[in-house]
GROMACS .gro file of N, CA and C in nm:
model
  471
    1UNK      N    1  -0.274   2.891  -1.420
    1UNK     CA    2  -0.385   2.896  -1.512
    1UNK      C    3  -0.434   2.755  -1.546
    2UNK      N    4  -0.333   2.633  -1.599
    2UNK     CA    5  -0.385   2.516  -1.621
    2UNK      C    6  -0.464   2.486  -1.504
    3UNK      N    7  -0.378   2.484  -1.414
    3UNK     CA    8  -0.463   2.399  -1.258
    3UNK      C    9  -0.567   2.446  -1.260
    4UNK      N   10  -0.574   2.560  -1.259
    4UNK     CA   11  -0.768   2.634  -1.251
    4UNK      C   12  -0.825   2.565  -1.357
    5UNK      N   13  -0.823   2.503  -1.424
    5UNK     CA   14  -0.897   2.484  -1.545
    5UNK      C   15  -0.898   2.330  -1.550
    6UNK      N   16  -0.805   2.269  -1.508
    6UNK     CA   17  -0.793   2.106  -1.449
    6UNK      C   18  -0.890   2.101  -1.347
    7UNK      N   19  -0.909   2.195  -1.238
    7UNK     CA   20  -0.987   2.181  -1.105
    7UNK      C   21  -1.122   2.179  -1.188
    8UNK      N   22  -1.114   2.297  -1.297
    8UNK     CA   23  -1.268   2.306  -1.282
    8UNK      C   24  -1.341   2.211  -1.395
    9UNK      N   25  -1.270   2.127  -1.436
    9UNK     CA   26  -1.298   1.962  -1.502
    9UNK      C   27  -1.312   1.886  -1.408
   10UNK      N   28  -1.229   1.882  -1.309
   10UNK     CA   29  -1.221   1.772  -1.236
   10UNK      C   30  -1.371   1.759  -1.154
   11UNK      N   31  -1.361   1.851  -1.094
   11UNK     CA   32  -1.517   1.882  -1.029
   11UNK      C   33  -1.622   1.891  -1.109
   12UNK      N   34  -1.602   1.924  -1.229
   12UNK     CA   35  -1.751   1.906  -1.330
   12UNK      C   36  -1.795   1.769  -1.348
   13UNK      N   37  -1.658   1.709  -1.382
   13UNK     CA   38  -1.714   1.581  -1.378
   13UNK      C   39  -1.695   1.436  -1.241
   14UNK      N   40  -1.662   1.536  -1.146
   14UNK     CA   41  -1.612   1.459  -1.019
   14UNK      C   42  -1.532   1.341  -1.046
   15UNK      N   43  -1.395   1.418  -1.088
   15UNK     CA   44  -1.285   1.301  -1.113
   15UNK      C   45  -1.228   1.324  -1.029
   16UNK      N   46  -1.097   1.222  -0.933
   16UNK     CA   47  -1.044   1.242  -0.866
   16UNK      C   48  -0.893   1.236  -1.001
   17UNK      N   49  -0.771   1.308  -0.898
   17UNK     CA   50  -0.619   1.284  -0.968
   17UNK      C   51  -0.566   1.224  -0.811
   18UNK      N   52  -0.423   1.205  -0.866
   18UNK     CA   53  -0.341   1.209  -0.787
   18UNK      C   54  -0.211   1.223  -0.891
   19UNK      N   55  -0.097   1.217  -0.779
   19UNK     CA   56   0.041   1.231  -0.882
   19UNK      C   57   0.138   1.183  -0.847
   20UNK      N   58   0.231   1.079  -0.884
   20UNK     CA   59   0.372   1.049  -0.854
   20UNK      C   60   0.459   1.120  -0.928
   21UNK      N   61   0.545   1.183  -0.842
   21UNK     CA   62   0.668   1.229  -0.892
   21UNK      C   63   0.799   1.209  -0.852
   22UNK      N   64   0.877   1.228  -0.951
   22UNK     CA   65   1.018   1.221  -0.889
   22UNK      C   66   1.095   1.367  -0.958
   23UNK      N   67   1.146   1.374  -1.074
   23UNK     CA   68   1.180   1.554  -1.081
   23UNK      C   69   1.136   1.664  -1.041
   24UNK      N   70   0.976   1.632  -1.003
   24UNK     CA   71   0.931   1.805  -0.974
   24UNK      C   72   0.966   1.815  -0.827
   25UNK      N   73   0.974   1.713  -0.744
   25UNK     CA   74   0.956   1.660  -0.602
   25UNK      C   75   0.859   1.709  -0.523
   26UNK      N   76   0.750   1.723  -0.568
   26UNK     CA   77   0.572   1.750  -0.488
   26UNK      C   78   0.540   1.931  -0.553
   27UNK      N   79   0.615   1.968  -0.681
   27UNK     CA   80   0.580   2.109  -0.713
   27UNK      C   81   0.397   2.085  -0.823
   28UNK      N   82   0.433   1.958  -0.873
   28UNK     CA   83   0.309   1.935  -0.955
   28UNK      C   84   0.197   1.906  -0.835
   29UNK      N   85   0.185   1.841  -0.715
   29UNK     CA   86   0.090   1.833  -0.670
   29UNK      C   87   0.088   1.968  -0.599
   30UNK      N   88   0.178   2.043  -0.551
   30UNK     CA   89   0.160   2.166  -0.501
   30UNK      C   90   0.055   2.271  -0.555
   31UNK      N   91   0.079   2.266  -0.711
   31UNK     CA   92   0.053   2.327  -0.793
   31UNK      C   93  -0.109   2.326  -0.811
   32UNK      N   94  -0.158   2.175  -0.787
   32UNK     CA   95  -0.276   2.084  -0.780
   32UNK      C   96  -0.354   2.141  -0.657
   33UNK      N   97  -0.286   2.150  -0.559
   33UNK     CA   98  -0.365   2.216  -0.417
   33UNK      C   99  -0.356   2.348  -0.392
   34UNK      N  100  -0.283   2.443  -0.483
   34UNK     CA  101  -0.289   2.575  -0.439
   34UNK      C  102  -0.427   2.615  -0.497
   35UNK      N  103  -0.530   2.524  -0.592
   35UNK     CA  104  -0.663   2.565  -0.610
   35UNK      C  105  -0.742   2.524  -0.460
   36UNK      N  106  -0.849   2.600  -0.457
   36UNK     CA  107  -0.942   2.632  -0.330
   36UNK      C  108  -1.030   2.495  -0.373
   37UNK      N  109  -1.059   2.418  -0.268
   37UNK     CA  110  -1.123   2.291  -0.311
   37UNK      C  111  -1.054   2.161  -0.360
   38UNK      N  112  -0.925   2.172  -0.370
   38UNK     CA  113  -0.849   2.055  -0.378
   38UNK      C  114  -0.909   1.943  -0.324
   39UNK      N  115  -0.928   1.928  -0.180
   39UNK     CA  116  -0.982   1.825  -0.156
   39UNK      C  117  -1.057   1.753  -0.203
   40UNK      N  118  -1.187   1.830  -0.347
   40UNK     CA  119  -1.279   1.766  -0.381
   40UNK      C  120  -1.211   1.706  -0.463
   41UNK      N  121  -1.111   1.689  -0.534
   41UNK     CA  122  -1.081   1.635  -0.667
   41UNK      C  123  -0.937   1.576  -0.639
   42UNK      N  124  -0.848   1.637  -0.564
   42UNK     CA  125  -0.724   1.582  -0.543
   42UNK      C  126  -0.719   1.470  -0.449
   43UNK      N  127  -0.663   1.346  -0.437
   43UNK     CA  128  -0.642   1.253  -0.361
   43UNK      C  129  -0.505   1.249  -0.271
   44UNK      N  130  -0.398   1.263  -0.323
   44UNK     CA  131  -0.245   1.275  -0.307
   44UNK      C  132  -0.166   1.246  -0.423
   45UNK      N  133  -0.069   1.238  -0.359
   45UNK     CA  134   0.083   1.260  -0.411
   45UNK      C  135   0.169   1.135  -0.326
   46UNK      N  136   0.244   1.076  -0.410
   46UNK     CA  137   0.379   0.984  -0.418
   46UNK      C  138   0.486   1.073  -0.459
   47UNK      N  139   0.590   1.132  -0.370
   47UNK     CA  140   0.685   1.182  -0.431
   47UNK      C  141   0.795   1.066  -0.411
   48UNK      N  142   0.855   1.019  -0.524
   48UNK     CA  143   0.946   0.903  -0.525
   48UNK      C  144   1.097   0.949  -0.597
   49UNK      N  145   1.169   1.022  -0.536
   49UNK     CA  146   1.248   1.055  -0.615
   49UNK      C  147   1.367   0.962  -0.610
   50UNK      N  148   1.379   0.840  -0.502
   50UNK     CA  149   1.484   0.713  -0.534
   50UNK      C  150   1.367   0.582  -0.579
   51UNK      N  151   1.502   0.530  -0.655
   51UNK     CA  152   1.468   0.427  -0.748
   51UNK      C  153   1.377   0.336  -0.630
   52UNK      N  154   1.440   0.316  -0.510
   52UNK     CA  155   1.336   0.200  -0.386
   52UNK      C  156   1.221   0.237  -0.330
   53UNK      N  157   1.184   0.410  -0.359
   53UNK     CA  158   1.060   0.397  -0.316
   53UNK      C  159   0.966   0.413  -0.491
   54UNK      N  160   1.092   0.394  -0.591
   54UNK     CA  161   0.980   0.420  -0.710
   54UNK      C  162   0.945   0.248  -0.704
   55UNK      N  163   1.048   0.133  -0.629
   55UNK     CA  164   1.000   0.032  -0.659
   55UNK      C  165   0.869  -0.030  -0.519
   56UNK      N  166   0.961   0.014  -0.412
   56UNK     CA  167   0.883  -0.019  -0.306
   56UNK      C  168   0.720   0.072  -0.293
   57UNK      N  169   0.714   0.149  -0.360
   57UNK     CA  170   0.543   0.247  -0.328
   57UNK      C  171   0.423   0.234  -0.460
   58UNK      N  172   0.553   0.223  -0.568
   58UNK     CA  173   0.509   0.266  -0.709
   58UNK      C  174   0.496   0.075  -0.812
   59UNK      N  175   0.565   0.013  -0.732
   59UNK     CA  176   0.534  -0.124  -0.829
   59UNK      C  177   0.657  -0.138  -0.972
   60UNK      N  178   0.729  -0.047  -0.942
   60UNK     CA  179   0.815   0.005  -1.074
   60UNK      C  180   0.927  -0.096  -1.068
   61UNK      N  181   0.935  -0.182  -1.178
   61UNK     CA  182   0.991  -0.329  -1.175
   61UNK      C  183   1.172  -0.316  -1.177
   62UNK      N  184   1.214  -0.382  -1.096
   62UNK     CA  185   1.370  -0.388  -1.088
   62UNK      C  186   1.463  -0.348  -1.233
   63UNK      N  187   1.345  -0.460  -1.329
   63UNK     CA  188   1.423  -0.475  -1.453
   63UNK      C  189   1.400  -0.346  -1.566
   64UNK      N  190   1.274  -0.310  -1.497
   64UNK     CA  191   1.260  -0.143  -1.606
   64UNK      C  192   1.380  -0.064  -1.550
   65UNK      N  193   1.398  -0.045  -1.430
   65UNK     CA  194   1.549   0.059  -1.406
   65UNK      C  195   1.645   0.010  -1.440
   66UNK      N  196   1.663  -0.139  -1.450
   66UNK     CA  197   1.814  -0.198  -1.508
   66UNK      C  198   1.797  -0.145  -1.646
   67UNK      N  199   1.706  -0.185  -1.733
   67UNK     CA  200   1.705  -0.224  -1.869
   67UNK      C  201   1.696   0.005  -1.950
   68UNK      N  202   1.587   0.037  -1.882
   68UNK     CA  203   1.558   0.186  -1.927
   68UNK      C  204   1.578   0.259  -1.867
   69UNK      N  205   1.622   0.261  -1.671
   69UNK     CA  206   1.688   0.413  -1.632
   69UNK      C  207   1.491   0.458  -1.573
   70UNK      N  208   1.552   0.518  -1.468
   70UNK     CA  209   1.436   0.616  -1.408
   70UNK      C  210   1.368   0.700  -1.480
   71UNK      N  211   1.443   0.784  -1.599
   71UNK     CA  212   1.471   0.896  -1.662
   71UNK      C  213   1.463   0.823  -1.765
   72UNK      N  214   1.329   0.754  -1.779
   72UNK     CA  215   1.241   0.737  -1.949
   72UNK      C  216   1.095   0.683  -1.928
   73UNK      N  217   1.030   0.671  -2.057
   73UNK     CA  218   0.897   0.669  -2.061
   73UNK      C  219   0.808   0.505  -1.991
   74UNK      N  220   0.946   0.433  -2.013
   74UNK     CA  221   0.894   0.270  -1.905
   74UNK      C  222   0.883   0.301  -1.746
   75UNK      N  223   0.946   0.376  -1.705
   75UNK     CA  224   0.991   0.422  -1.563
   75UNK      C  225   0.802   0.487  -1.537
   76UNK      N  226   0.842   0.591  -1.596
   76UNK     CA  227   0.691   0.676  -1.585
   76UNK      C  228   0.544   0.590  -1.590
   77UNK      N  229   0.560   0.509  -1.741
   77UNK     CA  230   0.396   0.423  -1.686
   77UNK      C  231   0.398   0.351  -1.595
   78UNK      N  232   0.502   0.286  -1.581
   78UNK     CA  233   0.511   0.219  -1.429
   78UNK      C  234   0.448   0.298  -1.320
   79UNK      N  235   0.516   0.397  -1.302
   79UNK     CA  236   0.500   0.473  -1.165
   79UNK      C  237   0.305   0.499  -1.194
   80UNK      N  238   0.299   0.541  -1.301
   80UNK     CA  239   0.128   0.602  -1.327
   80UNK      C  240   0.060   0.468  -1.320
   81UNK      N  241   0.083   0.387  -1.373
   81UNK     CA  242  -0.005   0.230  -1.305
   81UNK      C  243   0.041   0.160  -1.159
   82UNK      N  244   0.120   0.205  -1.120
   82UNK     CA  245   0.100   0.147  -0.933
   82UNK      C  246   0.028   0.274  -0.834
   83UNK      N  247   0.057   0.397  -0.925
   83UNK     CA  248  -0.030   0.529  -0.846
   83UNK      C  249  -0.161   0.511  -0.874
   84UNK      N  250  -0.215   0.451  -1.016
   84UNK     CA  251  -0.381   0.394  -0.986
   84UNK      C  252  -0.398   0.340  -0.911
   85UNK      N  253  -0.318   0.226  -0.876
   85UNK     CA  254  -0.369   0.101  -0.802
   85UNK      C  255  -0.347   0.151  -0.674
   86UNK      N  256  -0.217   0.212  -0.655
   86UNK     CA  257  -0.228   0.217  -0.444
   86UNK      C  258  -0.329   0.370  -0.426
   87UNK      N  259  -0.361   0.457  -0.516
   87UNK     CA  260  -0.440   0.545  -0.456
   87UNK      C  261  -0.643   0.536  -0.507
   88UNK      N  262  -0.609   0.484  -0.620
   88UNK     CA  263  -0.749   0.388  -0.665
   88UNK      C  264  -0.807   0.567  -0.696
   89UNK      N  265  -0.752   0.633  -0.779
   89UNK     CA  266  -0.812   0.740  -0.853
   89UNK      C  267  -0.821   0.762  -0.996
   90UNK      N  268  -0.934   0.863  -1.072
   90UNK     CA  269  -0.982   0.861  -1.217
   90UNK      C  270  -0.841   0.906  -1.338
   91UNK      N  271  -0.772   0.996  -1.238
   91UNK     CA  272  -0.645   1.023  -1.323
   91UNK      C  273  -0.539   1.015  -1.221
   92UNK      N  274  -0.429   0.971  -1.321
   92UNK     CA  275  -0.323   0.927  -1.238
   92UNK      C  276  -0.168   1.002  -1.312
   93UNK      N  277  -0.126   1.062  -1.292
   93UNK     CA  278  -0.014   1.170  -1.364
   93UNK      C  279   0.103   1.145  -1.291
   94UNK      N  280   0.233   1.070  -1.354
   94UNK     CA  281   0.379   1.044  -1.333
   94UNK      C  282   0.425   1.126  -1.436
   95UNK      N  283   0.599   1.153  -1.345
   95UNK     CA  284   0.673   1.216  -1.422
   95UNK      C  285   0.817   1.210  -1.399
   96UNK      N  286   0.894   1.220  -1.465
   96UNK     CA  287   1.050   1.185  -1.435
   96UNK      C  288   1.149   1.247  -1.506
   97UNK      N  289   1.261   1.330  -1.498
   97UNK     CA  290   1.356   1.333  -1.596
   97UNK      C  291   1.465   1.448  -1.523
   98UNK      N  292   1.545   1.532  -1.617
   98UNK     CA  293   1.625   1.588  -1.527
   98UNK      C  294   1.668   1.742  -1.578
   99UNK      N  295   1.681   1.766  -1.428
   99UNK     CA  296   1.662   1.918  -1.407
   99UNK      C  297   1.813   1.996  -1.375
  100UNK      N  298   1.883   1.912  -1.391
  100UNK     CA  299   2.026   1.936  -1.414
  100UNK      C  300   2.108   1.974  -1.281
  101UNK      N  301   2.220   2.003  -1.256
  101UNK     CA  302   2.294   2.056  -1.334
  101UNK      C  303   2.358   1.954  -1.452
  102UNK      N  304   2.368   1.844  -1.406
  102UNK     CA  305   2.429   1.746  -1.506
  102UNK      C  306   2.381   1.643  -1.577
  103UNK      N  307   2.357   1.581  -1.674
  103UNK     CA  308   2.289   1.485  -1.759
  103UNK      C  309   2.310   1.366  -1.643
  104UNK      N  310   2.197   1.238  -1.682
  104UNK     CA  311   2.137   1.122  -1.562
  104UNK      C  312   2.091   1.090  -1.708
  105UNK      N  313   2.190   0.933  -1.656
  105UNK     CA  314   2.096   0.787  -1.768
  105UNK      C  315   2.132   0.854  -1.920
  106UNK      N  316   2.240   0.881  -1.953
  106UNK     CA  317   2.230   0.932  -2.079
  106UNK      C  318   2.120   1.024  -2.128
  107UNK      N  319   2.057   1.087  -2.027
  107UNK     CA  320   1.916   1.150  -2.076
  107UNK      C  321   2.007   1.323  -2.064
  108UNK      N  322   1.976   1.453  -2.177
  108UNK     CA  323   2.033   1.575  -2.121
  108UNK      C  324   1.917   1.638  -2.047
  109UNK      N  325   1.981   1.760  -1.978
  109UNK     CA  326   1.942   1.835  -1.900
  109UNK      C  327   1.837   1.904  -1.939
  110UNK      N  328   1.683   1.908  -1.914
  110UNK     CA  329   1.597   1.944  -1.954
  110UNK      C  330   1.446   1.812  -2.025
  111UNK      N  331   1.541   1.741  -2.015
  111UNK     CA  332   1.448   1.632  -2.060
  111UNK      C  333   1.333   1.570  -1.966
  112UNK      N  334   1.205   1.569  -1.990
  112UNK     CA  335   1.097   1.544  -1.913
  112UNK      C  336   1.013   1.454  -1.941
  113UNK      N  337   1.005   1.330  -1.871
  113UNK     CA  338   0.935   1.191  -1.951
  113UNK      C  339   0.759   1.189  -1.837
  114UNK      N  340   0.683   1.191  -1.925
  114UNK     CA  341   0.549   1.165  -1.823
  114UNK      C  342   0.443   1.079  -1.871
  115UNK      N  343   0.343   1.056  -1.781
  115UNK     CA  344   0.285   0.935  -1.833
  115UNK      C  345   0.142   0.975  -1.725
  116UNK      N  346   0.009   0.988  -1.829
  116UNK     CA  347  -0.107   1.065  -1.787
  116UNK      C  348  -0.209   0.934  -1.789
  117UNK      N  349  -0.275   0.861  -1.690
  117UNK     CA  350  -0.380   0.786  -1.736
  117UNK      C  351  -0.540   0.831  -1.738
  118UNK      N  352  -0.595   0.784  -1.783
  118UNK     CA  353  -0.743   0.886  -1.780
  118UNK      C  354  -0.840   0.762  -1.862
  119UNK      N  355  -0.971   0.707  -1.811
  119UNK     CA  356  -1.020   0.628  -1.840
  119UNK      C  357  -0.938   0.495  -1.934
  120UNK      N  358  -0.882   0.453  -1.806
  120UNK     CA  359  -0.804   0.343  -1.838
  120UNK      C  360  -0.729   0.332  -2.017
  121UNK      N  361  -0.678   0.451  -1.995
  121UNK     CA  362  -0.601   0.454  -2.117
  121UNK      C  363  -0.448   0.586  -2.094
  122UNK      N  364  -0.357   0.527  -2.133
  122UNK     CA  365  -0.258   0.561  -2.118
  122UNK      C  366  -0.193   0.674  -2.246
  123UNK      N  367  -0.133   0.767  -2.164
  123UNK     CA  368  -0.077   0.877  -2.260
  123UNK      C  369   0.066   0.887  -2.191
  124UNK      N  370   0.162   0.832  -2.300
  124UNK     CA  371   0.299   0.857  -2.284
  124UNK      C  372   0.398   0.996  -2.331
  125UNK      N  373   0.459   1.123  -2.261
  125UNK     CA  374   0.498   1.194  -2.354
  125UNK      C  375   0.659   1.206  -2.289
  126UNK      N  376   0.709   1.277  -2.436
  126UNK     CA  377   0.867   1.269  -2.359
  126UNK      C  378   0.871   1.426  -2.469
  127UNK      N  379   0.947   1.511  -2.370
  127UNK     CA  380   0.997   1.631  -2.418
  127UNK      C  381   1.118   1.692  -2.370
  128UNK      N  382   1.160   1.760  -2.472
  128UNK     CA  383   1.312   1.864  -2.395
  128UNK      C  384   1.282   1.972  -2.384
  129UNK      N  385   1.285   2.055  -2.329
  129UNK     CA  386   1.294   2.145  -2.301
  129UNK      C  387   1.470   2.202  -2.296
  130UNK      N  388   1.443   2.359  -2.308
  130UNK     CA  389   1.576   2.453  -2.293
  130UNK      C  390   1.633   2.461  -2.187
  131UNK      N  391   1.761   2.426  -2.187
  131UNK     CA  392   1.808   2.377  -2.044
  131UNK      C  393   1.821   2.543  -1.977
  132UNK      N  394   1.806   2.535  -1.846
  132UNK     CA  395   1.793   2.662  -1.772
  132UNK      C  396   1.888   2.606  -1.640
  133UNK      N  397   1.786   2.693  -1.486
  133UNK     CA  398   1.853   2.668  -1.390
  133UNK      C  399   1.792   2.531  -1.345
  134UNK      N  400   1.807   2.455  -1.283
  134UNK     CA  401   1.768   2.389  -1.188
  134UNK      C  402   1.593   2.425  -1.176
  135UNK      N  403   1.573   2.499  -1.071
  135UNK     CA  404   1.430   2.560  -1.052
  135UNK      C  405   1.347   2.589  -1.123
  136UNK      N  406   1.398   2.677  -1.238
  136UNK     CA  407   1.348   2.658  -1.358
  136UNK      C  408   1.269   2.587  -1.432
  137UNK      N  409   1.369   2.466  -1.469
  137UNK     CA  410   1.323   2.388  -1.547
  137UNK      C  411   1.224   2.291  -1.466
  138UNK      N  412   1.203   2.278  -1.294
  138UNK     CA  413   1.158   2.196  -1.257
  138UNK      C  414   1.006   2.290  -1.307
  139UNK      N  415   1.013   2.410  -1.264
  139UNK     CA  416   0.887   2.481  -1.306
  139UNK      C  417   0.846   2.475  -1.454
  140UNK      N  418   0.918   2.504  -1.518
  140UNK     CA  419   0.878   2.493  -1.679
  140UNK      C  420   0.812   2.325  -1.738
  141UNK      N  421   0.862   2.182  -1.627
  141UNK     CA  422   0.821   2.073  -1.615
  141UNK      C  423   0.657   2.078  -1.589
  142UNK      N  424   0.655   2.145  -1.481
  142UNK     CA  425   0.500   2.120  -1.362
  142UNK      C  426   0.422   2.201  -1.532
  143UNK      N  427   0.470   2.292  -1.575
  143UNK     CA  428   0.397   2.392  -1.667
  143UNK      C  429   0.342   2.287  -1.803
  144UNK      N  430   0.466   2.242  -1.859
  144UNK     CA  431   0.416   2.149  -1.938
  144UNK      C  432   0.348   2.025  -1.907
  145UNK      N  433   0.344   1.965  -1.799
  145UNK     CA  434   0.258   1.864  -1.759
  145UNK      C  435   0.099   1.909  -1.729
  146UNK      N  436   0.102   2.013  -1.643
  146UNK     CA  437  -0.063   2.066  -1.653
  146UNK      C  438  -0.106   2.123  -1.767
  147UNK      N  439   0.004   2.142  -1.868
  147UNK     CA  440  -0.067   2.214  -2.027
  147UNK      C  441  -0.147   2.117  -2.052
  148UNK      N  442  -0.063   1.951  -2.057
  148UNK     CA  443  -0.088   1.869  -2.144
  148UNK      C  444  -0.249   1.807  -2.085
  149UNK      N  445  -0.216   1.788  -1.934
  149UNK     CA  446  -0.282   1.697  -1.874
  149UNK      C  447  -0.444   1.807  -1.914
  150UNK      N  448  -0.449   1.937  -1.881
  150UNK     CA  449  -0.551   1.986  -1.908
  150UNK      C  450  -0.618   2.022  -2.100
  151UNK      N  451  -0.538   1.996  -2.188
  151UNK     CA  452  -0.541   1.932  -2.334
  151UNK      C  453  -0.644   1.790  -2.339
  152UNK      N  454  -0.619   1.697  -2.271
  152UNK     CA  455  -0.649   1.555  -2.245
  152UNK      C  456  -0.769   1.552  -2.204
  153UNK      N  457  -0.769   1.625  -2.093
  153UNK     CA  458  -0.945   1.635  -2.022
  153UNK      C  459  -1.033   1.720  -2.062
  154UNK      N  460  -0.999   1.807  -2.168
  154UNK     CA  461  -1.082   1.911  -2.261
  154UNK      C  462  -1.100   1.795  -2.425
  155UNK      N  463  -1.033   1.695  -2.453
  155UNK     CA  464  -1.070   1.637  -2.557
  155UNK      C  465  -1.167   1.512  -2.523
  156UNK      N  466  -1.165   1.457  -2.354
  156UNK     CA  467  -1.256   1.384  -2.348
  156UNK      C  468  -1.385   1.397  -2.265
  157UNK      N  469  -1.406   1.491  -2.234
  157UNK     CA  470  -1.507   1.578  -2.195
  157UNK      C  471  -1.599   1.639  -2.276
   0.00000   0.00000   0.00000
């Protein structure tokens, strides 16, 4: 339901997205192209789920993973400001955190850090969610990221 409603912003106002991810591992851009017309509005996807291609693709600085861990909100704008720059699109949507079975970076199971840009302005969010299965929660992730991301483009529209 979000994606339909993201697509049909995106094309109203001919924005392009794209998305880096690392927890969903390509379910948020999946999610992005199972609308008819993707092409007009979608650009791609960075799925980066190790730290060398979040540094080698994404620009994501040595010292943000030493200092904050993959699995927090420095990790994420990182990744959403090198996905502007290497795909050169209007919105740019990162996301990171973990889908369990076991807690990563002191972060627990269910925790979801993302980072939405949209006319050069940055939206940081971090949420928990109820820890479930695995699959689950990666889905209940993609769910809350297109809630939000389609929230964002209905307030500046």
């Amino acid at each position: 339901m979000y994606a339909r409603l993201i697509a049909e912003k995106l094309l109203n106002h001919k924005l392009t997205i794209a998305t880096a991810e690392s927890v969903t591992g390509g379910l948020l851009s999946s999610s992005l192209t199972d609308i008819a017309g993707a092409s007009r509005f979608f650009k791609g996807a960075i799925v980066a789920y190790s730290n060398e291609l979040k540094k080698s693709l994404l620009n994501v600085k040595q010292s943000t993973l030493i200092n904050h861990g993959a699995v927090s909100r420095y990790c994420v704008r990182e990744m959403a400001l090198g996905l502007m720059q290497k795909l050169n699109v209007d919105i740019a949507v990162a996301c990171s955190g973990v889908a369990g079975p076991d807690a990563l970076e002191n972060q627990a199971v269910g925790s979801l850090f993302f980072c939405v840009i949209v006319a050069n302005k940055a939206y940081d969010f971090e949420t928990k969610l109820p820890a479930g299965s695995r699959n689950e929660l990666r889905q209940l992730f993609v769910q809350k990221i297109l809630q939000t991301v389609e929230h964002i483009l209905s307030e500046i529209s």
